XYZ file of C-alpha atoms in Angstrom:
534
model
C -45.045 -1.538 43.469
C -48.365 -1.700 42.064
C -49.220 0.489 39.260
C -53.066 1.954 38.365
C -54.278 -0.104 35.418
C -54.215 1.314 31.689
C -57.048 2.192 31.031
C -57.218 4.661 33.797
C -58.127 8.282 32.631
C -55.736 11.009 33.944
C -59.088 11.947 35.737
C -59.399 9.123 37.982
C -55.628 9.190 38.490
C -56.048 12.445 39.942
C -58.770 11.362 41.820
C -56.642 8.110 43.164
C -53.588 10.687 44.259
C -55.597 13.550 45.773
C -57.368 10.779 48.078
C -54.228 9.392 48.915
C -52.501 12.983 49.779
C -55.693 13.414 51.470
C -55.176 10.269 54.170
C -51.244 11.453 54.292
C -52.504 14.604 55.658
C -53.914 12.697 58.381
C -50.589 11.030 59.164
C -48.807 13.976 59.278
C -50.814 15.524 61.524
C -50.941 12.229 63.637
C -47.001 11.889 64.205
C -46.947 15.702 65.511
C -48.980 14.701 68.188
C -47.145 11.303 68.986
C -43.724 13.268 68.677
C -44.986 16.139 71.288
C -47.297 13.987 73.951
C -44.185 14.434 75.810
C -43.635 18.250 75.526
C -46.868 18.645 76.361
C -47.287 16.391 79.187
C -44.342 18.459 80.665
C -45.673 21.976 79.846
C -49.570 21.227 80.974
C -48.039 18.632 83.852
C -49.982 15.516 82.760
C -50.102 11.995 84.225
C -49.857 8.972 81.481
C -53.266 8.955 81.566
C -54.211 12.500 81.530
C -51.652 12.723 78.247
C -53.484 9.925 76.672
C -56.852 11.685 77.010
C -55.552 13.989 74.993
C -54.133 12.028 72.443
C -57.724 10.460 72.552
C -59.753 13.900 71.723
C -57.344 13.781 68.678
C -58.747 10.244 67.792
C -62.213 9.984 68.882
C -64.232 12.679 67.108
C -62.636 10.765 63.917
C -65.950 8.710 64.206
C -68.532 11.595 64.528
C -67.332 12.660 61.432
C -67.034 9.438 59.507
C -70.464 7.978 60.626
C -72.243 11.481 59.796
C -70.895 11.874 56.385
C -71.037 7.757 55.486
C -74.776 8.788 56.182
C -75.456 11.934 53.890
C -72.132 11.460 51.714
C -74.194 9.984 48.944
C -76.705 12.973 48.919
C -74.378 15.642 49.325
C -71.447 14.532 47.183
C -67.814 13.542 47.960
C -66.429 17.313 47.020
C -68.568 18.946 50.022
C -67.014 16.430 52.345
C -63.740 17.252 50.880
C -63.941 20.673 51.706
C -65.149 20.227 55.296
C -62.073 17.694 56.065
C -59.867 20.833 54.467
C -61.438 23.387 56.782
C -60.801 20.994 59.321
C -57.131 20.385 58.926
C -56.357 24.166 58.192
C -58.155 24.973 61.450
C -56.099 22.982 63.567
C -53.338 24.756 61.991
C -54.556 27.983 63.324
C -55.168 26.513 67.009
C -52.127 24.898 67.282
C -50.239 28.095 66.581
C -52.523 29.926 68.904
C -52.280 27.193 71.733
C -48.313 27.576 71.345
C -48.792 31.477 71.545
C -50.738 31.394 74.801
C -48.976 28.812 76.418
C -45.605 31.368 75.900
C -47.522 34.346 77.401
C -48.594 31.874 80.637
C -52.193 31.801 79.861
C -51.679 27.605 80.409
C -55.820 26.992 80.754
C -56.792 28.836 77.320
C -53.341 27.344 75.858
C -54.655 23.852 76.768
C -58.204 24.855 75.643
C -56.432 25.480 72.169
C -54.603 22.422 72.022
C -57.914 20.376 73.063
C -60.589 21.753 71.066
C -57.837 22.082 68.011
C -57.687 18.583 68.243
C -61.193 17.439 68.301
C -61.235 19.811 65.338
C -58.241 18.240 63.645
C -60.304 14.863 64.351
C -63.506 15.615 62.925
C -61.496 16.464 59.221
C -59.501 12.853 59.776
C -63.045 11.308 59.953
C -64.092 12.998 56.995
C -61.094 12.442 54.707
C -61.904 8.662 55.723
C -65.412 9.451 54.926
C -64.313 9.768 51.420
C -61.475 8.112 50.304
C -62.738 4.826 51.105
C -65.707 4.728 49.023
C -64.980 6.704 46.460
C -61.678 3.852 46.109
C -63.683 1.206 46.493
C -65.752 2.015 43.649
C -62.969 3.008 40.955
C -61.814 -0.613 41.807
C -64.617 -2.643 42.953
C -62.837 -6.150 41.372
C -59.712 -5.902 43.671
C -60.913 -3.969 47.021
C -58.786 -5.227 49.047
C -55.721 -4.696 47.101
C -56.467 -0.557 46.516
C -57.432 -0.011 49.430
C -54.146 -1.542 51.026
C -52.387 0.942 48.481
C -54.326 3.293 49.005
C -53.494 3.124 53.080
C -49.817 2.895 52.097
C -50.347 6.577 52.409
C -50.610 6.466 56.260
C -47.523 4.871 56.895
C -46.065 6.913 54.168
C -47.239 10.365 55.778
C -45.685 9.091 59.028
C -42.265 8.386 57.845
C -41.910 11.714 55.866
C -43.346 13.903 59.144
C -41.465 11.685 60.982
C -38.016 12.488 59.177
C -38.551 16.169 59.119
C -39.329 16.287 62.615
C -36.419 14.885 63.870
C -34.531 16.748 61.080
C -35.790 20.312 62.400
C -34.753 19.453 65.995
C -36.334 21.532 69.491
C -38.014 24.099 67.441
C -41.163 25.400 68.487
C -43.963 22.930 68.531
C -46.442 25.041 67.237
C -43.850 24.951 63.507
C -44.377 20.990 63.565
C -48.375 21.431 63.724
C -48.601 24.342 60.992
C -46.571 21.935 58.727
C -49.611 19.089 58.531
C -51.604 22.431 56.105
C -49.028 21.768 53.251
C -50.473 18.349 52.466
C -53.797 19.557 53.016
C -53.480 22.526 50.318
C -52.282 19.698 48.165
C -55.356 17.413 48.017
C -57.779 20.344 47.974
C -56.386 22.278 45.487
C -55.755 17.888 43.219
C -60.185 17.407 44.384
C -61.557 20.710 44.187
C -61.590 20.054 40.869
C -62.791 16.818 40.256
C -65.974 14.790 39.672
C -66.679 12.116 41.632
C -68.959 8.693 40.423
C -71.509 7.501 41.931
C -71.116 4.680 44.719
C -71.546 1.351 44.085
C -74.485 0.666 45.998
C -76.055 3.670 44.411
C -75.576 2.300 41.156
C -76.470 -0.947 42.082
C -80.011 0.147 42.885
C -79.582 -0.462 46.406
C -81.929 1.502 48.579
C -80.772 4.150 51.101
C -82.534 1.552 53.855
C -81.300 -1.135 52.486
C -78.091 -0.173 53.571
C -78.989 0.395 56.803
C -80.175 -2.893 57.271
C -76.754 -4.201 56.152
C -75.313 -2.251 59.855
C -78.811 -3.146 61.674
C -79.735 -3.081 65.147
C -76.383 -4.852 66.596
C -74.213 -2.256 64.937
C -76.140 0.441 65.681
C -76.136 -0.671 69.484
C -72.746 -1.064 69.814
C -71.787 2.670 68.462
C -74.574 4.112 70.587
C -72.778 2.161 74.121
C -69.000 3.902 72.483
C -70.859 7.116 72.189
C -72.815 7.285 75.183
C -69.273 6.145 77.055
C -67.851 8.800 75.423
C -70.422 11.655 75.964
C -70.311 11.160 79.731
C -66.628 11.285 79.947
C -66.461 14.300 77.679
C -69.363 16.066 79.338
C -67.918 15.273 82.748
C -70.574 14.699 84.855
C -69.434 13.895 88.530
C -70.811 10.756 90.627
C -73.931 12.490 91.681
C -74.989 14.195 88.421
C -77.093 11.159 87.419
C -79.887 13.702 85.334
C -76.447 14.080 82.432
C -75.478 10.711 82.935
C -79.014 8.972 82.623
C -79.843 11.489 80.072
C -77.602 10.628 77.755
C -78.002 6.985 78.486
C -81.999 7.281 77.107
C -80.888 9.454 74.272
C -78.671 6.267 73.386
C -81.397 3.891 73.850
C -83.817 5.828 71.977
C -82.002 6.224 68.945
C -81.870 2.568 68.810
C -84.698 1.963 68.925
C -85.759 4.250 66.479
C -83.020 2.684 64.602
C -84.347 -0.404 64.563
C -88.167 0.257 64.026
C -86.486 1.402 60.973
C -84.259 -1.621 59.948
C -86.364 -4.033 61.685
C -83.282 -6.419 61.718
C -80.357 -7.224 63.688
C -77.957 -6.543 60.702
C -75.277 -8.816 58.931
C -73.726 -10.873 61.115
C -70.612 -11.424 59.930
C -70.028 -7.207 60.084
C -71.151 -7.229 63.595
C -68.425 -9.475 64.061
C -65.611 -7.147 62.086
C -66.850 -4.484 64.337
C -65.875 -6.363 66.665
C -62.853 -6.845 65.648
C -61.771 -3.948 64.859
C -61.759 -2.343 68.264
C -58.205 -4.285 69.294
C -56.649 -4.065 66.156
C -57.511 -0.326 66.180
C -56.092 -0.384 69.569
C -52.642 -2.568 68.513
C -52.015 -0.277 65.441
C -52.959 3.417 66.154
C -53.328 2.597 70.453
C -49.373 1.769 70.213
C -48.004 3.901 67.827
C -49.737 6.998 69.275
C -47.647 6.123 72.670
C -44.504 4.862 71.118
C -42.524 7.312 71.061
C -43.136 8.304 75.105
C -42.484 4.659 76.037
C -39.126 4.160 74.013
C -38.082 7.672 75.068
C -36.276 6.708 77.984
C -34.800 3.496 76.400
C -33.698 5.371 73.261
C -32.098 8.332 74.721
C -29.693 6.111 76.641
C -28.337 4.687 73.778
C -28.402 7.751 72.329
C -31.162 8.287 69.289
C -34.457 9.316 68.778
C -37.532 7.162 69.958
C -39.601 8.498 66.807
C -36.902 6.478 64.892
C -38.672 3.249 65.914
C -42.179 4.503 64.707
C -40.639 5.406 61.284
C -39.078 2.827 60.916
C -42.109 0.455 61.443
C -44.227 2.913 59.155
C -41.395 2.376 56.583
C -42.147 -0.916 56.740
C -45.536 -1.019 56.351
C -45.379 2.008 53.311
C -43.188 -0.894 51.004
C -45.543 -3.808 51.843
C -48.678 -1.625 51.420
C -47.395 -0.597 47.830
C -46.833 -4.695 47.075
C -49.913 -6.057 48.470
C -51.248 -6.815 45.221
C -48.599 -10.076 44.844
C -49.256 -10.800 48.773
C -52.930 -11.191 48.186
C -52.336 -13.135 45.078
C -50.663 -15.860 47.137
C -52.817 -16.034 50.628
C -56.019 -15.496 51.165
C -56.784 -12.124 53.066
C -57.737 -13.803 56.527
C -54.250 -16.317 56.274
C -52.985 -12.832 55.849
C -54.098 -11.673 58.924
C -53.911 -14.283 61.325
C -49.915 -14.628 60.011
C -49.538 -10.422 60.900
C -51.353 -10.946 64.497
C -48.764 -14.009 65.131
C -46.115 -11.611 64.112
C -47.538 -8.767 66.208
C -47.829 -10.633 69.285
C -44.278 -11.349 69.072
C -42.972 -7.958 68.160
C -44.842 -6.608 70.872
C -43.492 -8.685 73.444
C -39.769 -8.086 72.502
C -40.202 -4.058 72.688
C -41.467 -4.740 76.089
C -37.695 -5.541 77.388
C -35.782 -5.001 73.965
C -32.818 -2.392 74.143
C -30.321 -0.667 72.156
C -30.175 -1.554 68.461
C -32.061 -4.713 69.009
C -35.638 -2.904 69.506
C -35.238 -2.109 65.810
C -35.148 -6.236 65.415
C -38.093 -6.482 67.631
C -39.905 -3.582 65.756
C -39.342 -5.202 62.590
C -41.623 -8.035 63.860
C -44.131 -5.491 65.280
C -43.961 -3.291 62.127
C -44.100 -6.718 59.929
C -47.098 -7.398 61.800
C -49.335 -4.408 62.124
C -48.849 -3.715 58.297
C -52.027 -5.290 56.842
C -54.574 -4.833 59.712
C -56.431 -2.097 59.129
C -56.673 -2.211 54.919
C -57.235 -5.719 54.784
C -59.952 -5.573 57.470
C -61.514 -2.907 55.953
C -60.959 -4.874 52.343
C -62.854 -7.633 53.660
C -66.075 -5.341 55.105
C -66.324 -3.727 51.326
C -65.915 -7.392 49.801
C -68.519 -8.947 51.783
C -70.882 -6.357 52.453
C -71.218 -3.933 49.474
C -74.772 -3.362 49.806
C -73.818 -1.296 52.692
C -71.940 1.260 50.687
C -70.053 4.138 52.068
C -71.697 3.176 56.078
C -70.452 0.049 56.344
C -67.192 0.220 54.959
C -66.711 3.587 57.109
C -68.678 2.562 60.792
C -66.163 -0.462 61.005
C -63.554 2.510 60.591
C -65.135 4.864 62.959
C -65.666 2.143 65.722
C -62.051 1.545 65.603
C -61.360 5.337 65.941
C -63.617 5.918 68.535
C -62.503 2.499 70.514
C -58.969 3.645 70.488
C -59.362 7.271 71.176
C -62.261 6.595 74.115
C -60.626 3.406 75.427
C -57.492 2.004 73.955
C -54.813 5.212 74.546
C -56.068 5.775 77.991
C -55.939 2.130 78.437
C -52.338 1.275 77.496
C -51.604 4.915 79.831
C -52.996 3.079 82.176
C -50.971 -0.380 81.456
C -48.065 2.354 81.970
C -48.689 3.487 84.990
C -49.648 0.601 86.188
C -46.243 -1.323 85.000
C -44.195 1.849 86.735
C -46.130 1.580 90.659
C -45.030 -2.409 89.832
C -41.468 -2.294 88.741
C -41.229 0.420 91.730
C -42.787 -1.737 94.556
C -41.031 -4.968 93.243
C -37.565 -3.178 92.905
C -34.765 -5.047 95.463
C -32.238 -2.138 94.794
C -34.521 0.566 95.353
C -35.823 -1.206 98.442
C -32.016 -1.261 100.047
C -31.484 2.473 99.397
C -35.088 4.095 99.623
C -35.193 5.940 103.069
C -36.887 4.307 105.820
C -40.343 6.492 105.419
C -41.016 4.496 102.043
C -40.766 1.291 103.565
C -42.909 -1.393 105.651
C -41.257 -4.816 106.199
C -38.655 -4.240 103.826
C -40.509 -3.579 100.695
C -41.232 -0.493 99.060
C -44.388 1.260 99.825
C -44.761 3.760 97.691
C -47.840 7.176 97.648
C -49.675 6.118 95.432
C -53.163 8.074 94.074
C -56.199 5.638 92.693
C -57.045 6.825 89.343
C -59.968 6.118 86.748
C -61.553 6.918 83.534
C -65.374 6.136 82.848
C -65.888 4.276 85.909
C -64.207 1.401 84.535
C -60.360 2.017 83.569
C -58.794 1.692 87.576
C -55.110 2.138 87.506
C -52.568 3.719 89.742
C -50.212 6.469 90.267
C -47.135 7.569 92.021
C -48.098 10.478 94.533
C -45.061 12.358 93.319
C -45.625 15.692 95.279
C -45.701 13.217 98.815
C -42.499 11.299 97.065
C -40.248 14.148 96.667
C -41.101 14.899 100.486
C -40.064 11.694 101.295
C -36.781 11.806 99.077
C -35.718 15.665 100.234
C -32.543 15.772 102.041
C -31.349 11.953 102.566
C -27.916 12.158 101.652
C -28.315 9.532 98.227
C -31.456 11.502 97.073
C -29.475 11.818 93.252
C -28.717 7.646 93.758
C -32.528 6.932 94.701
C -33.424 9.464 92.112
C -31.193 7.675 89.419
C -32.445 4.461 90.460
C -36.274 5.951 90.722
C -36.240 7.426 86.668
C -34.370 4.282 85.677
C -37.213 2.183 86.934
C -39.769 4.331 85.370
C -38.586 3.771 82.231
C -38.993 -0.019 82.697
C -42.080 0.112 83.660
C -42.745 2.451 80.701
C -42.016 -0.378 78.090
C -42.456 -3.357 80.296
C -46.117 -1.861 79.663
C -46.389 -3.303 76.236
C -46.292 -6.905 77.297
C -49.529 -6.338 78.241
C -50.582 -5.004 75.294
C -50.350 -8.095 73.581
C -53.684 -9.354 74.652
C -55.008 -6.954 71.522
C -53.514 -9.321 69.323
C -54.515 -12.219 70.572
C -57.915 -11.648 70.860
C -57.910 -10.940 66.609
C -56.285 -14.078 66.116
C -58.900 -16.059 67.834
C -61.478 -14.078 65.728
C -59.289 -14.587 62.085
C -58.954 -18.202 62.894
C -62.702 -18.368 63.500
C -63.635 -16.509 60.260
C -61.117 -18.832 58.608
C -63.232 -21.183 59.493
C -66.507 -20.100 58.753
C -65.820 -19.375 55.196
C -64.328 -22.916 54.763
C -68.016 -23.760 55.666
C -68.950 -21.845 52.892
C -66.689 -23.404 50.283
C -64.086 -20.795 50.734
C -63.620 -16.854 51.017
C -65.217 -15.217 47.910
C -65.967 -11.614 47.280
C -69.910 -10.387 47.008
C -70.268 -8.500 44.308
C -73.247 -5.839 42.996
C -74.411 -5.963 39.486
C -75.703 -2.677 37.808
C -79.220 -2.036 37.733
């Protein structure tokens, strides 16, 4: 495990800790929501894809924050965006226990209101704690980046292995217990920061100007997050087919802003961090996309061999909390991008085991997956302060905020939909099911199932099982608790089998790493930018 160098003060020790209680906060309240999607799927009767909306709102508004503070955080200070990410977290605290209050008196829609609006909440504090950390990390140790901020980040992981085991530990107590439990880390860091001050960035003391900086993001980045955002808006908003004065609306807003933007800038910004932003949108979605569903899709799998499906998500955190801690003697030996293409390989493959794996050996499969995902997001991240540091606190936090926003906006609703798209398969492909399915789900011998077209944005099409029209079909044929077996048993498949498609993520970062790899070799090798004092 790495240790902070000797000549630390106890002051930036502090400072080093509080951040990294500050991003375990985050975790913790991460893994409640992954270990209740399910209870609350049942108690506000969501589809796959209505569940992973609202794992989404929980994810999403992460950018909002991040972007916004990256923007003022060198004007206002690092404490006042400390404080806001506290009054964040604490207020989810509140809403959650509120949500879980109405929900028991049978006020469902203000329960869900809660629940929703406590997680956008709850999002908008994980943005700023990002907001930050990352900077303010980046600076202490602006000679080895990549390896503090990989320790630093050890902190997710680490967050989701210690909710993780108390969860499980406390059993089917009320939910609204598990959520109030994420303001004990928060207390923590506020009460380590609230007392500290904070250097300036590195770009500040560089002498880099505030536009300068923005020129480093540029029109193409600013482009890119105003298409997420304008996406997002219209879902969020809601505006039907015919409401085209919203829709439009917000669509000029988008446009206008960059082009404001980039009368501003007056240049299409570093290439090689368009491409990062890029890239992070599937690795956010392979990282935080899976393990935000993980423990629904293993739940079925898991419980027949009788343990916990959160097990599998600590245990892959586990993993990535030791490796994390030692990346200082892994970067030492390869080269951050080797690094990376060797954890996408490794991904790919752990990936595609879950998708069948069962019993014990989904732990040998999530060992590749776990192995895999480890590095992604730090060393990415590394790489953006390494090679663009005249971009400060934006850049290193916009490639952060576009993966948030990808994965809440598009990447859980899209693996929902790889779900419910891999259950209507396994169903309609299903030989047994076909020989004792009565006769009204049938044509030619096949299953032919009620199925409901679905979408989100306009662009995410995916199908469901009509199941109010199914259990009409299923009432009183005399091997209804056979079909039904049968019927949940093939759910489940198609639950997991789900992640085999997930594995195009992966590959598309590999082909990205490989052609980084070799860019930089046309350069004379990957090298670190570095800023000089002023």
């Amino acid at each position: 495990m790495e240790r902070l160098p000797n000549n630390d003060t106890s002051k930036k020790r502090a400072i080093f800790i509080g951040c990294f209680i500050a991003l375990l906060t985050t975790a913790f309240g991460f893994i409640t929501r992954v270990f209740l999607v399910d209870t609350w799927s049942v108690a506000f009767d969501l589809n796959p894809a209505q569940a992973g909306r609202l794992m989404g709102i929980g994810i999403w508004p992460f950018f909002v924050a991040i972007i916004f503070f990256s923007l003022l955080i060198d004007r206002i200070g690092y404490k006042v965006a400390m404080i806001f990410a506290f009054i964040g977290h604490m207020t989810w605290g509140v809403m959650g226990y509120l949500a879980y209050q109405n929900l028991q008196s049978g006020d469902i829609d203000t329960a869900y209101s809660l629940l929703y609006w406590g997680s956008l909440v709850f999002a908008l504090g994980n943005g700023t704690v990002e907001a930050f950390i990352n900077p303010v990390v980046a600076t202490m140790y602006n000679k080895e980046k990549t390896k503090w901020l990989n320790i630093l980040h050890a902190a997710w992981p680490g967050g989701l292995v210690l909710a993780g085991i108390i969860f499980i530990g406390m059993g089917n107590v009320e939910w609204w217990i598990k959520i109030v439990i994420t303001v004990v880390p928060a207390i923590m860091y506020f009460l380590i920061l609230i007392r500290q001050d904070f250097s300036a960035n590195e770009r500040v003391a560089a002498g880099v100007s505030y536009r300068e900086m923005l020129q480093e993001f540029g029109i193409g980045g600013a482009a890119l997050v105003s298409f997420l955002v304008v996406l997002q808006l219209n879902d969020f908003f809601g505006p039907g087919p015919e409401d085209y004065l919203m829709r439009y609306g917000f669509i000029a807003i988008g446009v206008l802003m960059v082009v404001a933007f980039g009368w501003y800038v007056r240049t299409l910004g570093r290439p090689i961090l368009l491409f990062l932003c890029f890239i992070i949108m599937p690795l956010a979605t392979t990282e935080l996309g899976t393990d935000s569903w993980i423990q629904s899709i293993m739940h079925g799998i898991a419980s027949s061999k009788s343990f916990d499906a959160g097990w599998v998500l600590i245990y892959t955190s586990l993993i990535m909390l030791v490796l994390r801690l030692f990346a200082g003697p892994i970067l030492h030996k390869v080269s951050p991008l080797v690094l990376l293409v060797i954890s996408c390989v490794l991904a790919i493959f752990g990936l595609y085991f879950l998708s069948f794996a069962s019993g014990w050996f989904i732990f040998a499969a999530a060992t590749l997956y776990g192995l895999g995902k480890t590095f992604f997001w730090p060393t990415t991240i590394g790489i953006v302060a390494e090679q663009t540091p005249k971009g400060g606190a934006l850049t290193l936090n916009a490639v952060s905020g576009i993966g948030m926003l990808t994965v809440g906006m598009l990447g859980a609703p899209i693996i929902g939909a790889f779900q419910s798209n891999s259950q209507v398969e396994q169903l309609q492909s299903s030989y047994e099911l076909a020989q004792v399915a009565p006769s009204e789900l049938l044509v030619d011998g096949k299953v032919n199932l009620p199925l409901k077209d679905e979408t989100i944005y306009s662009i995410i099409d995916f199908q469901t099982v009509n199941m109010d029209e199914l259990h009409e079909a299923l009432a009183g044929i005399k091997n209804s608790q056979e079909v039904n077996k049968l019927f949940s048993d093939l759910l489940t498949k198609g639950t997991q089998m789900a992640l085999s498609k997930v594995i195009i993520f992966p590959i598309i970062m590999l082909v990205c790493y490989l052609i980084l790899i070799f860019y930089f070799r046309t350069k004379g090798g990957y090298m670190p930018v570095e800023l000089e004092k002023s």
